[in-house]
């Protein structure tokens, strides 16, 4: 790697620049090509300045030979030949020349009468071109720390790194934080060795998404510095205390210099005097009749750093100042705009390679970014795939991995290690930090909450994720109802008109306001009024039943059946009683919870099972946290199969949506059965032994398998069957022709539904070219009509469906994910299907061109 070294302390000097030669030697020993361009004298506290109008002139510094100690670091003292009782300094600090050397192979640094930022410009573009492009600029090591904002905002060391960053070069600002003036050469050697390791580790792990321009690194000069951690930290935001950083002095102060050692060690004017003001009475312009006139003064830079160090002591742990104080090396990622960046790294430890023993063979570091995950011989291929697969479901995870292994050549992809841990089940994932380059292809299949949507949006051509961002038009029940209603209004011949029950959506804040909430639910009110009349006439069997569903509940909570206003009111009253006894939140908190629930698309039915006619209403629901409901006519009677105990069942269908937009329906469907034989709601509610005020027993009506134990402790075990096995299990009542007809209906309804969402609800369903998503759709088949035909009614749509419903039929889920990988992932990485491979189970039911491109 070709590294350009700059600093703000000038050439090696025991007084002001003792560290730079030690670092240069350490980098050279590690196999790097090192070029050096420094200010000819100390330029501390100058930031990223340039001297406008100045002609910058170079000098040429030749460091001492390798046989001598590092320049500026070790002071060797020997007796004087003239006065043996005295000693003199004979350390070779190198030499400075007006002209460059003419001897080939001479190590020579450039010194310029400019600033650290000027050194970067001159070093990058006017010297060292024969050594190849500069890979990295290291500014430092600074003679003292550059932790906290007060130091960093004026630091010439940071200024040099910032100049490199705005020149589109990777840059590291390196500073050594000393705690006393006894600069032990052994500790400095350790600091340089530690710095080389940090520099190499940061280079290899540099984010490729542009999120980091430079790093500020602070190494504490302590005996055990290599045993301390290397921590990513934010920069502490601190400020000067009250009063000036300048001291008023009398007379000329020309030629005086700031004592850098005193400042960086933690001193300053107020370290000794306590006020930093000098206490000199030099006049205030109001004496001797001179009001309003200036008094001639001189000012000496005398910063009050006790304020700075006090801010570190008072700040909570975790910042850069705290890390150095505790003996750790701090690493602060920055953008070239003084912002902290990569905050996900703060508090984490930078993993360094093991320390090499003195006898270990040193090899030259590559000048390209190399990450541990690049373990395939074909990773340079533009179609090579990096895959982060962790579905967080022990049932389905191995099936996804098996599908990838089966369908993708092993050399075409690299699996990335999972960031999920028992302590952090929702890690903040940044895909860019896992990739070797910004144009590498990445597949992410993880839970919705952990998907890196930002990376997908900024790298659409090279990213494939397993969920759209917005899809509530399908997965929220009241939105789904609106999707269907709007589409049917404009497309009256759509299959949705005859395969989705009309719905009444309403909101209920409190049970006492239920009647007011139904003012505009005209069909529902008319039906209940008619039911009241039928009951009065003794015609209970003709009553129309309705099913109540909370729009954003999961696992079937809150599903209820009703036929009259009294029954509906009883349901809400019972919930409110439960809510009062279990939840003491005040009205303000309740309202906030309700409002928060309404717009977050990540709060979906991601772990839902079917919860319409097909789901259980076992555990109650807390209406203080839900207020959106829909009511639909209950589907009665359903198709029943005597050979399977006349139990009600629904069909779970797996659907794949790819890009914007192709929709596939997987033919291998499931039939999920209730635990007990079906009885009509009227029969159940007319049980003479039942309490007329009690809720209807839902055991026979809801078919969600995960709630069967709750609803029916004695439920039959065979609650899940393959849909296509039903013709053989019940050939008389469910012939093959009936199954094929239902399959065709499901495909047509699914295609219409996704097109309705994509074209008619564009705000609430936004397919993305760089995404795919799997859904679980639930259908209920009604009993034969007069012509012997059945209708498959759509109940609901679930994102991230609960595949565990499949039970022992893992082959169904495995086959589906093979289809997902084949259709969604194969094309993404350029793996074509063989000509003789035709997945008949994945039927393309709709292709909609929404005009969305990368």
JSON list of N, CA and C in Angstrom, two decimals, residues 475 477 550-557 604-612 615 652 704 706 776 778 796-805:
[
{"chain": "A", "resi": 475, "resn": "UNK", "atom": "N", "xyz": [-51.77, -6.07, 3.53]},
{"chain": "A", "resi": 475, "resn": "UNK", "atom": "CA", "xyz": [-51.64, -6.82, 4.79]},
{"chain": "A", "resi": 475, "resn": "UNK", "atom": "C", "xyz": [-52.42, -6.21, 5.95]},
{"chain": "A", "resi": 477, "resn": "UNK", "atom": "N", "xyz": [-56.04, -5.13, 7.27]},
{"chain": "A", "resi": 477, "resn": "UNK", "atom": "CA", "xyz": [-57.37, -5.59, 6.86]},
{"chain": "A", "resi": 477, "resn": "UNK", "atom": "C", "xyz": [-58.25, -4.46, 6.35]},
{"chain": "A", "resi": 550, "resn": "UNK", "atom": "N", "xyz": [-60.30, -7.16, 14.19]},
{"chain": "A", "resi": 550, "resn": "UNK", "atom": "CA", "xyz": [-59.43, -6.00, 14.39]},
{"chain": "A", "resi": 550, "resn": "UNK", "atom": "C", "xyz": [-58.43, -5.92, 13.23]},
{"chain": "A", "resi": 551, "resn": "UNK", "atom": "N", "xyz": [-58.26, -4.74, 12.69]},
{"chain": "A", "resi": 551, "resn": "UNK", "atom": "CA", "xyz": [-57.47, -4.62, 11.47]},
{"chain": "A", "resi": 551, "resn": "UNK", "atom": "C", "xyz": [-56.01, -4.97, 11.67]},
{"chain": "A", "resi": 552, "resn": "UNK", "atom": "N", "xyz": [-55.46, -4.69, 12.86]},
{"chain": "A", "resi": 552, "resn": "UNK", "atom": "CA", "xyz": [-54.02, -4.88, 13.04]},
{"chain": "A", "resi": 552, "resn": "UNK", "atom": "C", "xyz": [-53.68, -5.88, 14.14]},
{"chain": "A", "resi": 553, "resn": "UNK", "atom": "N", "xyz": [-54.62, -6.77, 14.44]},
{"chain": "A", "resi": 553, "resn": "UNK", "atom": "CA", "xyz": [-54.30, -7.80, 15.42]},
{"chain": "A", "resi": 553, "resn": "UNK", "atom": "C", "xyz": [-53.55, -8.93, 14.73]},
{"chain": "A", "resi": 554, "resn": "UNK", "atom": "N", "xyz": [-52.94, -9.79, 15.52]},
{"chain": "A", "resi": 554, "resn": "UNK", "atom": "CA", "xyz": [-52.29, -10.96, 14.96]},
{"chain": "A", "resi": 554, "resn": "UNK", "atom": "C", "xyz": [-52.69, -12.19, 15.76]},
{"chain": "A", "resi": 555, "resn": "UNK", "atom": "N", "xyz": [-52.34, -13.33, 15.19]},
{"chain": "A", "resi": 555, "resn": "UNK", "atom": "CA", "xyz": [-52.64, -14.62, 15.81]},
{"chain": "A", "resi": 555, "resn": "UNK", "atom": "C", "xyz": [-54.12, -14.80, 16.13]},
{"chain": "A", "resi": 556, "resn": "UNK", "atom": "N", "xyz": [-54.97, -14.17, 15.36]},
{"chain": "A", "resi": 556, "resn": "UNK", "atom": "CA", "xyz": [-56.39, -14.38, 15.50]},
{"chain": "A", "resi": 556, "resn": "UNK", "atom": "C", "xyz": [-57.03, -13.69, 16.68]},
{"chain": "A", "resi": 557, "resn": "UNK", "atom": "N", "xyz": [-56.29, -12.83, 17.38]},
{"chain": "A", "resi": 557, "resn": "UNK", "atom": "CA", "xyz": [-56.87, -12.19, 18.54]},
{"chain": "A", "resi": 557, "resn": "UNK", "atom": "C", "xyz": [-58.01, -11.25, 18.12]},
{"chain": "A", "resi": 604, "resn": "UNK", "atom": "N", "xyz": [-46.69, -5.08, 10.87]},
{"chain": "A", "resi": 604, "resn": "UNK", "atom": "CA", "xyz": [-47.66, -5.76, 10.04]},
{"chain": "A", "resi": 604, "resn": "UNK", "atom": "C", "xyz": [-47.98, -7.12, 10.61]},
{"chain": "A", "resi": 605, "resn": "UNK", "atom": "N", "xyz": [-48.63, -7.93, 9.81]},
{"chain": "A", "resi": 605, "resn": "UNK", "atom": "CA", "xyz": [-48.98, -9.28, 10.26]},
{"chain": "A", "resi": 605, "resn": "UNK", "atom": "C", "xyz": [-47.83, -10.23, 9.96]},
{"chain": "A", "resi": 606, "resn": "UNK", "atom": "N", "xyz": [-46.62, -9.81, 10.28]},
{"chain": "A", "resi": 606, "resn": "UNK", "atom": "CA", "xyz": [-45.46, -10.56, 9.82]},
{"chain": "A", "resi": 606, "resn": "UNK", "atom": "C", "xyz": [-45.36, -11.94, 10.45]},
{"chain": "A", "resi": 607, "resn": "UNK", "atom": "N", "xyz": [-45.92, -12.14, 11.61]},
{"chain": "A", "resi": 607, "resn": "UNK", "atom": "CA", "xyz": [-45.89, -13.49, 12.18]},
{"chain": "A", "resi": 607, "resn": "UNK", "atom": "C", "xyz": [-47.32, -13.99, 12.38]},
{"chain": "A", "resi": 608, "resn": "UNK", "atom": "N", "xyz": [-48.19, -13.43, 11.55]},
{"chain": "A", "resi": 608, "resn": "UNK", "atom": "CA", "xyz": [-49.59, -13.80, 11.63]},
{"chain": "A", "resi": 608, "resn": "UNK", "atom": "C", "xyz": [-49.86, -15.19, 11.09]},
{"chain": "A", "resi": 609, "resn": "UNK", "atom": "N", "xyz": [-50.89, -15.78, 11.59]},
{"chain": "A", "resi": 609, "resn": "UNK", "atom": "CA", "xyz": [-51.55, -16.86, 10.88]},
{"chain": "A", "resi": 609, "resn": "UNK", "atom": "C", "xyz": [-52.84, -16.27, 10.35]},
{"chain": "A", "resi": 610, "resn": "UNK", "atom": "N", "xyz": [-53.58, -17.09, 9.65]},
{"chain": "A", "resi": 610, "resn": "UNK", "atom": "CA", "xyz": [-54.87, -16.64, 9.14]},
{"chain": "A", "resi": 610, "resn": "UNK", "atom": "C", "xyz": [-55.77, -16.27, 10.30]},
{"chain": "A", "resi": 611, "resn": "UNK", "atom": "N", "xyz": [-56.49, -15.14, 10.20]},
{"chain": "A", "resi": 611, "resn": "UNK", "atom": "CA", "xyz": [-57.31, -14.77, 11.34]},
{"chain": "A", "resi": 611, "resn": "UNK", "atom": "C", "xyz": [-58.69, -14.26, 10.92]},
{"chain": "A", "resi": 612, "resn": "UNK", "atom": "N", "xyz": [-59.16, -14.71, 9.77]},
{"chain": "A", "resi": 612, "resn": "UNK", "atom": "CA", "xyz": [-60.52, -14.39, 9.37]},
{"chain": "A", "resi": 612, "resn": "UNK", "atom": "C", "xyz": [-61.39, -15.53, 9.86]},
{"chain": "A", "resi": 615, "resn": "UNK", "atom": "N", "xyz": [-59.22, -18.07, 11.50]},
{"chain": "A", "resi": 615, "resn": "UNK", "atom": "CA", "xyz": [-58.36, -17.89, 12.65]},
{"chain": "A", "resi": 615, "resn": "UNK", "atom": "C", "xyz": [-59.12, -17.98, 13.96]},
{"chain": "A", "resi": 652, "resn": "UNK", "atom": "N", "xyz": [-54.43, -22.33, 2.69]},
{"chain": "A", "resi": 652, "resn": "UNK", "atom": "CA", "xyz": [-53.28, -21.43, 2.75]},
{"chain": "A", "resi": 652, "resn": "UNK", "atom": "C", "xyz": [-52.51, -21.55, 1.44]},
{"chain": "A", "resi": 704, "resn": "UNK", "atom": "N", "xyz": [-57.20, -21.70, 12.53]},
{"chain": "A", "resi": 704, "resn": "UNK", "atom": "CA", "xyz": [-55.78, -21.42, 12.70]},
{"chain": "A", "resi": 704, "resn": "UNK", "atom": "C", "xyz": [-55.15, -22.54, 13.52]},
{"chain": "A", "resi": 706, "resn": "UNK", "atom": "N", "xyz": [-52.23, -22.86, 14.90]},
{"chain": "A", "resi": 706, "resn": "UNK", "atom": "CA", "xyz": [-51.42, -22.53, 16.08]},
{"chain": "A", "resi": 706, "resn": "UNK", "atom": "C", "xyz": [-52.28, -22.27, 17.30]},
{"chain": "A", "resi": 776, "resn": "UNK", "atom": "N", "xyz": [-48.60, -15.18, 2.46]},
{"chain": "A", "resi": 776, "resn": "UNK", "atom": "CA", "xyz": [-49.53, -16.27, 2.69]},
{"chain": "A", "resi": 776, "resn": "UNK", "atom": "C", "xyz": [-50.95, -15.75, 2.52]},
{"chain": "A", "resi": 778, "resn": "UNK", "atom": "N", "xyz": [-55.06, -16.55, 2.43]},
{"chain": "A", "resi": 778, "resn": "UNK", "atom": "CA", "xyz": [-56.01, -17.52, 2.96]},
{"chain": "A", "resi": 778, "resn": "UNK", "atom": "C", "xyz": [-57.34, -17.40, 2.21]},
{"chain": "A", "resi": 796, "resn": "UNK", "atom": "N", "xyz": [-57.72, -13.11, 3.74]},
{"chain": "A", "resi": 796, "resn": "UNK", "atom": "CA", "xyz": [-56.72, -12.13, 4.15]},
{"chain": "A", "resi": 796, "resn": "UNK", "atom": "C", "xyz": [-55.39, -12.41, 3.48]},
{"chain": "A", "resi": 797, "resn": "UNK", "atom": "N", "xyz": [-54.46, -11.45, 3.65]},
{"chain": "A", "resi": 797, "resn": "UNK", "atom": "CA", "xyz": [-53.10, -11.55, 3.11]},
{"chain": "A", "resi": 797, "resn": "UNK", "atom": "C", "xyz": [-52.12, -11.33, 4.25]},
{"chain": "A", "resi": 798, "resn": "UNK", "atom": "N", "xyz": [-51.13, -12.21, 4.36]},
{"chain": "A", "resi": 798, "resn": "UNK", "atom": "CA", "xyz": [-50.11, -12.11, 5.41]},
{"chain": "A", "resi": 798, "resn": "UNK", "atom": "C", "xyz": [-48.73, -11.99, 4.79]},
{"chain": "A", "resi": 799, "resn": "UNK", "atom": "N", "xyz": [-47.98, -10.95, 5.16]},
{"chain": "A", "resi": 799, "resn": "UNK", "atom": "CA", "xyz": [-46.56, -10.88, 4.83]},
{"chain": "A", "resi": 799, "resn": "UNK", "atom": "C", "xyz": [-45.79, -11.69, 5.87]},
{"chain": "A", "resi": 800, "resn": "UNK", "atom": "N", "xyz": [-44.62, -12.19, 5.51]},
{"chain": "A", "resi": 800, "resn": "UNK", "atom": "CA", "xyz": [-43.83, -13.03, 6.40]},
{"chain": "A", "resi": 800, "resn": "UNK", "atom": "C", "xyz": [-44.74, -14.09, 7.05]},
{"chain": "A", "resi": 801, "resn": "UNK", "atom": "N", "xyz": [-45.38, -14.94, 6.24]},
{"chain": "A", "resi": 801, "resn": "UNK", "atom": "CA", "xyz": [-46.34, -15.90, 6.80]},
{"chain": "A", "resi": 801, "resn": "UNK", "atom": "C", "xyz": [-45.67, -16.89, 7.74]},
{"chain": "A", "resi": 802, "resn": "UNK", "atom": "N", "xyz": [-46.49, -17.43, 8.63]},
{"chain": "A", "resi": 802, "resn": "UNK", "atom": "CA", "xyz": [-45.99, -18.40, 9.61]},
{"chain": "A", "resi": 802, "resn": "UNK", "atom": "C", "xyz": [-45.92, -19.77, 8.94]},
{"chain": "A", "resi": 803, "resn": "UNK", "atom": "N", "xyz": [-44.73, -20.14, 8.48]},
{"chain": "A", "resi": 803, "resn": "UNK", "atom": "CA", "xyz": [-44.58, -21.41, 7.78]},
{"chain": "A", "resi": 803, "resn": "UNK", "atom": "C", "xyz": [-44.72, -22.61, 8.71]},
{"chain": "A", "resi": 804, "resn": "UNK", "atom": "N", "xyz": [-44.66, -22.38, 9.99]},
{"chain": "A", "resi": 804, "resn": "UNK", "atom": "CA", "xyz": [-44.80, -23.51, 10.92]},
{"chain": "A", "resi": 804, "resn": "UNK", "atom": "C", "xyz": [-46.17, -24.13, 10.86]},
{"chain": "A", "resi": 805, "resn": "UNK", "atom": "N", "xyz": [-47.14, -23.41, 10.29]},
{"chain": "A", "resi": 805, "resn": "UNK", "atom": "CA", "xyz": [-48.47, -24.02, 10.11]},
{"chain": "A", "resi": 805, "resn": "UNK", "atom": "C", "xyz": [-48.38, -25.32, 9.32]}
]
